[in-house]
PDB file of C-alpha atoms in Angstrom:
ATOM      1  CA  UNK C 122      73.487  80.510 105.004  1.00  0.00           C
ATOM      2  CA  UNK C 123      72.712  81.752 108.457  1.00  0.00           C
ATOM      3  CA  UNK C 124      75.471  83.836 109.893  1.00  0.00           C
ATOM      4  CA  UNK C 125      79.197  84.084 108.984  1.00  0.00           C
ATOM      5  CA  UNK C 126      81.535  83.550 111.479  1.00  0.00           C
ATOM      6  CA  UNK C 127      81.600  82.924 108.267  1.00  0.00           C
ATOM      7  CA  UNK C 128      81.769  79.792 106.908  1.00  0.00           C
ATOM      8  CA  UNK C 129      80.249  76.532 107.919  1.00  0.00           C
ATOM      9  CA  UNK C 130      76.706  75.488 108.683  1.00  0.00           C
ATOM     10  CA  UNK C 131      76.172  77.757 111.642  1.00  0.00           C
ATOM     11  CA  UNK C 132      78.090  80.541 109.985  1.00  0.00           C
ATOM     12  CA  UNK C 133      77.372  81.660 106.439  1.00  0.00           C
ATOM     13  CA  UNK C 134      76.036  85.036 105.518  1.00  0.00           C
ATOM     14  CA  UNK C 135      75.893  86.920 108.827  1.00  0.00           C
ATOM     15  CA  UNK C 136      72.468  86.370 110.231  1.00  0.00           C
ATOM     16  CA  UNK C 137      71.285  87.434 113.659  1.00  0.00           C
ATOM     17  CA  UNK C 138      74.584  89.011 114.533  1.00  0.00           C
ATOM     18  CA  UNK C 139      74.555  91.743 111.909  1.00  0.00           C
ATOM     19  CA  UNK C 140      71.218  91.801 110.140  1.00  0.00           C
ATOM     20  CA  UNK C 141      70.529  95.500 109.967  1.00  0.00           C
ATOM     21  CA  UNK C 142      72.882  96.134 112.856  1.00  0.00           C
ATOM     22  CA  UNK C 143      74.198  99.256 111.239  1.00  0.00           C
ATOM     23  CA  UNK C 144      70.858 100.811 110.361  1.00  0.00           C
ATOM     24  CA  UNK C 145      70.306 103.542 112.936  1.00  0.00           C
ATOM     25  CA  UNK C 146      66.674 103.504 114.035  1.00  0.00           C
ATOM     26  CA  UNK C 147      66.814 105.355 117.297  1.00  0.00           C
ATOM     27  CA  UNK C 148      68.568 104.484 120.510  1.00  0.00           C
ATOM     28  CA  UNK C 149      71.945 105.806 121.618  1.00  0.00           C
ATOM     29  CA  UNK C 150      73.330 108.494 119.350  1.00  0.00           C
ATOM     30  CA  UNK C 151      76.932 107.829 120.321  1.00  0.00           C
ATOM     31  CA  UNK C 152      78.770 104.522 120.353  1.00  0.00           C
ATOM     32  CA  UNK C 153      82.312 104.155 121.613  1.00  0.00           C
ATOM     33  CA  UNK C 154      84.271 101.669 119.458  1.00  0.00           C
ATOM     34  CA  UNK C 155      87.617 100.598 120.880  1.00  0.00           C
ATOM     35  CA  UNK C 156      90.057  97.687 120.797  1.00  0.00           C
ATOM     36  CA  UNK C 157      89.041  94.677 122.844  1.00  0.00           C
ATOM     37  CA  UNK C 158      90.964  94.237 126.100  1.00  0.00           C
ATOM     38  CA  UNK C 159      91.528  91.121 128.201  1.00  0.00           C
ATOM     39  CA  UNK C 160      88.740  92.340 130.469  1.00  0.00           C
ATOM     40  CA  UNK C 161      86.272  92.152 127.551  1.00  0.00           C
ATOM     41  CA  UNK C 162      86.659  88.434 126.785  1.00  0.00           C
ATOM     42  CA  UNK C 163      83.583  87.323 128.730  1.00  0.00           C
ATOM     43  CA  UNK C 164      81.488  90.220 127.407  1.00  0.00           C
ATOM     44  CA  UNK C 165      82.460  89.391 123.815  1.00  0.00           C
ATOM     45  CA  UNK C 166      81.348  85.802 124.316  1.00  0.00           C
ATOM     46  CA  UNK C 167      78.035  86.993 125.808  1.00  0.00           C
ATOM     47  CA  UNK C 168      77.436  89.241 122.791  1.00  0.00           C
ATOM     48  CA  UNK C 169      77.829  86.336 120.347  1.00  0.00           C
ATOM     49  CA  UNK C 170      75.786  83.933 122.465  1.00  0.00           C
ATOM     50  CA  UNK C 171      72.952  86.466 122.620  1.00  0.00           C
ATOM     51  CA  UNK C 172      73.104  87.445 118.944  1.00  0.00           C
ATOM     52  CA  UNK C 173      73.109  83.981 117.378  1.00  0.00           C
ATOM     53  CA  UNK C 174      70.923  80.905 117.781  1.00  0.00           C
ATOM     54  CA  UNK C 175      73.850  78.608 118.584  1.00  0.00           C
ATOM     55  CA  UNK C 176      77.198  78.932 120.346  1.00  0.00           C
ATOM     56  CA  UNK C 177      79.039  78.493 117.035  1.00  0.00           C
ATOM     57  CA  UNK C 178      80.145  82.106 116.629  1.00  0.00           C
ATOM     58  CA  UNK C 179      81.139  82.477 120.283  1.00  0.00           C
ATOM     59  CA  UNK C 180      83.156  79.270 120.079  1.00  0.00           C
ATOM     60  CA  UNK C 181      84.760  80.447 116.841  1.00  0.00           C
ATOM     61  CA  UNK C 182      85.955  83.682 118.460  1.00  0.00           C
ATOM     62  CA  UNK C 183      87.471  81.668 121.305  1.00  0.00           C
ATOM     63  CA  UNK C 184      89.189  79.294 118.850  1.00  0.00           C
ATOM     64  CA  UNK C 185      90.577  82.176 116.800  1.00  0.00           C
ATOM     65  CA  UNK C 186      91.855  83.851 119.960  1.00  0.00           C
ATOM     66  CA  UNK C 187      93.890  80.717 120.702  1.00  0.00           C
ATOM     67  CA  UNK C 188      95.471  80.644 117.213  1.00  0.00           C
ATOM     68  CA  UNK C 189      98.540  82.895 117.056  1.00  0.00           C
ATOM     69  CA  UNK C 190      98.691  82.551 113.278  1.00  0.00           C
ATOM     70  CA  UNK C 191      95.172  83.990 112.949  1.00  0.00           C
ATOM     71  CA  UNK C 192      94.608  86.297 115.923  1.00  0.00           C
ATOM     72  CA  UNK C 193      95.517  89.960 115.435  1.00  0.00           C
ATOM     73  CA  UNK C 194      95.106  91.524 118.899  1.00  0.00           C
ATOM     74  CA  UNK C 195      94.702  95.086 117.630  1.00  0.00           C
ATOM     75  CA  UNK C 196      91.917  94.017 115.237  1.00  0.00           C
ATOM     76  CA  UNK C 197      89.276  92.795 117.669  1.00  0.00           C
ATOM     77  CA  UNK C 198      86.936  95.683 118.499  1.00  0.00           C
ATOM     78  CA  UNK C 199      83.963  96.290 120.742  1.00  0.00           C
ATOM     79  CA  UNK C 200      81.550  99.206 120.751  1.00  0.00           C
ATOM     80  CA  UNK C 201      80.426 100.389 124.158  1.00  0.00           C
ATOM     81  CA  UNK C 202      76.984 101.820 124.769  1.00  0.00           C
ATOM     82  CA  UNK C 203      76.932 105.189 126.583  1.00  0.00           C
ATOM     83  CA  UNK C 204      76.619 103.327 129.899  1.00  0.00           C
ATOM     84  CA  UNK C 205      79.883 101.475 129.191  1.00  0.00           C
ATOM     85  CA  UNK C 206      78.266  98.139 128.313  1.00  0.00           C
ATOM     86  CA  UNK C 207      79.983  96.380 125.393  1.00  0.00           C
ATOM     87  CA  UNK C 208      77.132  96.165 122.912  1.00  0.00           C
ATOM     88  CA  UNK C 209      78.811  95.020 119.690  1.00  0.00           C
ATOM     89  CA  UNK C 210      81.874  93.110 118.584  1.00  0.00           C
ATOM     90  CA  UNK C 211      83.660  92.761 115.256  1.00  0.00           C
ATOM     91  CA  UNK C 212      86.806  90.846 114.442  1.00  0.00           C
ATOM     92  CA  UNK C 213      89.408  90.707 111.682  1.00  0.00           C
ATOM     93  CA  UNK C 214      91.705  87.696 111.575  1.00  0.00           C
ATOM     94  CA  UNK C 215      94.532  86.680 109.288  1.00  0.00           C
ATOM     95  CA  UNK C 216      93.622  84.982 106.038  1.00  0.00           C
ATOM     96  CA  UNK C 217      95.484  84.719 102.747  1.00  0.00           C
ATOM     97  CA  UNK C 218      94.658  85.231  99.091  1.00  0.00           C
ATOM     98  CA  UNK C 219      96.812  82.439  97.740  1.00  0.00           C
ATOM     99  CA  UNK C 220      99.991  83.326  99.686  1.00  0.00           C
ATOM    100  CA  UNK C 221      99.344  87.065 100.131  1.00  0.00           C
ATOM    101  CA  UNK C 222      98.216  88.114 103.642  1.00  0.00           C
ATOM    102  CA  UNK C 223      94.746  89.619 103.992  1.00  0.00           C
ATOM    103  CA  UNK C 224      92.176  89.893 106.767  1.00  0.00           C
ATOM    104  CA  UNK C 225      88.763  88.252 107.141  1.00  0.00           C
ATOM    105  CA  UNK C 226      85.896  90.121 108.778  1.00  0.00           C
ATOM    106  CA  UNK C 227      83.999  87.638 110.938  1.00  0.00           C
ATOM    107  CA  UNK C 228      82.237  87.171 113.129  1.00  0.00           C
ATOM    108  CA  UNK C 229      80.344  90.366 113.885  1.00  0.00           C
ATOM    109  CA  UNK C 230      77.599  90.521 116.504  1.00  0.00           C
ATOM    110  CA  UNK C 231      75.388  92.996 118.347  1.00  0.00           C
ATOM    111  CA  UNK C 232      73.405  92.397 121.532  1.00  0.00           C
ATOM    112  CA  UNK C 233      69.744  91.980 120.514  1.00  0.00           C
ATOM    113  CA  UNK C 234      68.599  95.026 122.485  1.00  0.00           C
ATOM    114  CA  UNK C 235      71.028  97.214 120.515  1.00  0.00           C
ATOM    115  CA  UNK C 236      70.475  95.800 117.025  1.00  0.00           C
ATOM    116  CA  UNK C 237      69.375  98.243 114.334  1.00  0.00           C
ATOM    117  CA  UNK C 238      70.628 101.162 116.411  1.00  0.00           C
ATOM    118  CA  UNK C 239      73.993 101.783 114.770  1.00  0.00           C
ATOM    119  CA  UNK C 240      76.277  99.759 117.040  1.00  0.00           C
ATOM    120  CA  UNK C 241      77.278  97.278 114.339  1.00  0.00           C
ATOM    121  CA  UNK C 242      77.964 100.056 111.864  1.00  0.00           C
ATOM    122  CA  UNK C 243      80.136 101.927 114.358  1.00  0.00           C
ATOM    123  CA  UNK C 244      82.247  98.962 115.420  1.00  0.00           C
ATOM    124  CA  UNK C 245      82.880  97.744 111.860  1.00  0.00           C
ATOM    125  CA  UNK C 246      83.872 101.205 110.616  1.00  0.00           C
ATOM    126  CA  UNK C 247      86.294 101.654 113.518  1.00  0.00           C
ATOM    127  CA  UNK C 248      87.728  98.173 112.979  1.00  0.00           C
ATOM    128  CA  UNK C 249      88.350  98.783 109.274  1.00  0.00           C
ATOM    129  CA  UNK C 250      90.083 102.081 110.109  1.00  0.00           C
ATOM    130  CA  UNK C 251      92.272 100.233 112.608  1.00  0.00           C
ATOM    131  CA  UNK C 252      93.169  97.702 109.901  1.00  0.00           C
ATOM    132  CA  UNK C 253      94.172 100.531 107.564  1.00  0.00           C
ATOM    133  CA  UNK C 254      96.303 102.073 110.302  1.00  0.00           C
ATOM    134  CA  UNK C 255      97.937  98.679 110.903  1.00  0.00           C
ATOM    135  CA  UNK C 256      98.965  98.478 107.239  1.00  0.00           C
ATOM    136  CA  UNK C 257      96.499  95.804 106.141  1.00  0.00           C
ATOM    137  CA  UNK C 258      95.697  95.981 102.445  1.00  0.00           C
ATOM    138  CA  UNK C 259      92.724  93.682 101.703  1.00  0.00           C
ATOM    139  CA  UNK C 260      89.678  92.650 103.732  1.00  0.00           C
ATOM    140  CA  UNK C 261      87.346  89.772 102.887  1.00  0.00           C
ATOM    141  CA  UNK C 262      83.827  89.098 104.141  1.00  0.00           C
ATOM    142  CA  UNK C 263      81.169  86.482 103.522  1.00  0.00           C
ATOM    143  CA  UNK C 264      78.078  88.342 104.568  1.00  0.00           C
ATOM    144  CA  UNK C 265      74.644  89.786 104.034  1.00  0.00           C
ATOM    145  CA  UNK C 266      74.742  91.349 100.511  1.00  0.00           C
ATOM    146  CA  UNK C 267      72.707  94.501 101.300  1.00  0.00           C
ATOM    147  CA  UNK C 268      74.732  95.283 104.437  1.00  0.00           C
ATOM    148  CA  UNK C 269      78.457  95.225 103.663  1.00  0.00           C
ATOM    149  CA  UNK C 270      78.623  97.458 100.554  1.00  0.00           C
ATOM    150  CA  UNK C 271      78.054 100.457 102.847  1.00  0.00           C
ATOM    151  CA  UNK C 272      81.615  99.901 104.096  1.00  0.00           C
ATOM    152  CA  UNK C 273      83.042  99.686 100.571  1.00  0.00           C
ATOM    153  CA  UNK C 274      82.902  95.924 100.065  1.00  0.00           C
ATOM    154  CA  UNK C 275      82.002  94.620  96.622  1.00  0.00           C
ATOM    155  CA  UNK C 276      81.733  91.134  95.089  1.00  0.00           C
ATOM    156  CA  UNK C 277      85.227  89.661  95.296  1.00  0.00           C
ATOM    157  CA  UNK C 278      85.268  87.262  92.342  1.00  0.00           C
ATOM    158  CA  UNK C 279      83.809  89.405  89.563  1.00  0.00           C
ATOM    159  CA  UNK C 280      85.524  92.630  90.627  1.00  0.00           C
ATOM    160  CA  UNK C 281      88.905  91.474  91.922  1.00  0.00           C
ATOM    161  CA  UNK C 282      89.381  87.864  90.851  1.00  0.00           C
ATOM    162  CA  UNK C 283      89.380  86.755  94.500  1.00  0.00           C
ATOM    163  CA  UNK C 284      87.776  83.323  94.761  1.00  0.00           C
ATOM    164  CA  UNK C 285      86.129  81.679  97.768  1.00  0.00           C
ATOM    165  CA  UNK C 286      87.419  78.325  99.018  1.00  0.00           C
ATOM    166  CA  UNK C 287      83.952  76.885  98.498  1.00  0.00           C
ATOM    167  CA  UNK C 288      81.193  77.726  95.978  1.00  0.00           C
ATOM    168  CA  UNK C 289      79.578  80.672  97.769  1.00  0.00           C
ATOM    169  CA  UNK C 290      77.282  83.165  96.010  1.00  0.00           C
ATOM    170  CA  UNK C 291      79.153  86.006  94.295  1.00  0.00           C
ATOM    171  CA  UNK C 292      76.944  88.621  95.922  1.00  0.00           C
ATOM    172  CA  UNK C 293      77.709  87.366  99.453  1.00  0.00           C
ATOM    173  CA  UNK C 294      81.478  86.876  99.100  1.00  0.00           C
ATOM    174  CA  UNK C 295      83.000  90.359  99.078  1.00  0.00           C
ATOM    175  CA  UNK C 296      86.341  92.141  99.267  1.00  0.00           C
ATOM    176  CA  UNK C 297      87.575  95.626 100.090  1.00  0.00           C
ATOM    177  CA  UNK C 298      90.871  97.314  99.249  1.00  0.00           C
ATOM    178  CA  UNK C 299      91.873  99.021 102.482  1.00  0.00           C
ATOM    179  CA  UNK C 300      94.677 101.083 100.961  1.00  0.00           C
ATOM    180  CA  UNK C 301      93.350 101.816  97.478  1.00  0.00           C
ATOM    181  CA  UNK C 302      95.685  99.329  95.784  1.00  0.00           C
ATOM    182  CA  UNK C 303      94.499  96.500  93.563  1.00  0.00           C
ATOM    183  CA  UNK C 304      93.931  93.407  95.740  1.00  0.00           C
ATOM    184  CA  UNK C 305      95.775  90.197  94.877  1.00  0.00           C
ATOM    185  CA  UNK C 306      94.018  87.627  92.711  1.00  0.00           C
ATOM    186  CA  UNK C 307      93.641  84.069  93.947  1.00  0.00           C
ATOM    187  CA  UNK C 308      91.715  81.831  96.330  1.00  0.00           C
ATOM    188  CA  UNK C 309      91.100  82.784  99.949  1.00  0.00           C
ATOM    189  CA  UNK C 310      92.529  80.551 102.641  1.00  0.00           C
ATOM    190  CA  UNK C 311      90.944  81.078 106.061  1.00  0.00           C
ATOM    191  CA  UNK C 312      92.283  80.282 109.512  1.00  0.00           C
ATOM    192  CA  UNK C 313      91.835  76.650 110.499  1.00  0.00           C
ATOM    193  CA  UNK C 314      89.162  77.494 113.090  1.00  0.00           C
ATOM    194  CA  UNK C 315      86.709  78.371 110.326  1.00  0.00           C
ATOM    195  CA  UNK C 316      86.696  74.755 109.162  1.00  0.00           C
ATOM    196  CA  UNK C 317      87.009  75.590 105.467  1.00  0.00           C
ATOM    197  CA  UNK C 318      89.386  73.636 103.246  1.00  0.00           C
TER     198      UNK C 318
END
């Protein structure tokens, strides 16, 4: 696994885009997470192109943006550096656990010069708060096992009975109850752009 936009060969368990992105190690003390606007589209693509070895994640974001059944406009967030430069991006799109709506966190990316300086942490935390405010109940992520538990994610299958659509490692496939309720049991169905059947 190399990076999750989540899910196929160039996606997998978030690699360059989030590896340590939330571990503050100096740099700007204040990030400014906010919803993505139409003016941010090119900057979001640049972030993913810079963070990952291939264009797969950038292309995935574009494909998800074109899918009205997946794209949730209020759940695409950037974090601006103090100079106003979008430095990080995180996205939640519609998925389902069997037939129950949920959201999938992917992809997440940080410009290389801002990695390991807290930008990824800030944008993901703000995005999850926005999902709570929007009434979302369950979030799913296929990601780096040491990274996502800091946001409250835990292994989806053993804890909640939420199964991946493919045989992914338990420790990398995680879920989070956004509202404190018990998440639905079943198999996750991702948006078509992820290429997972």
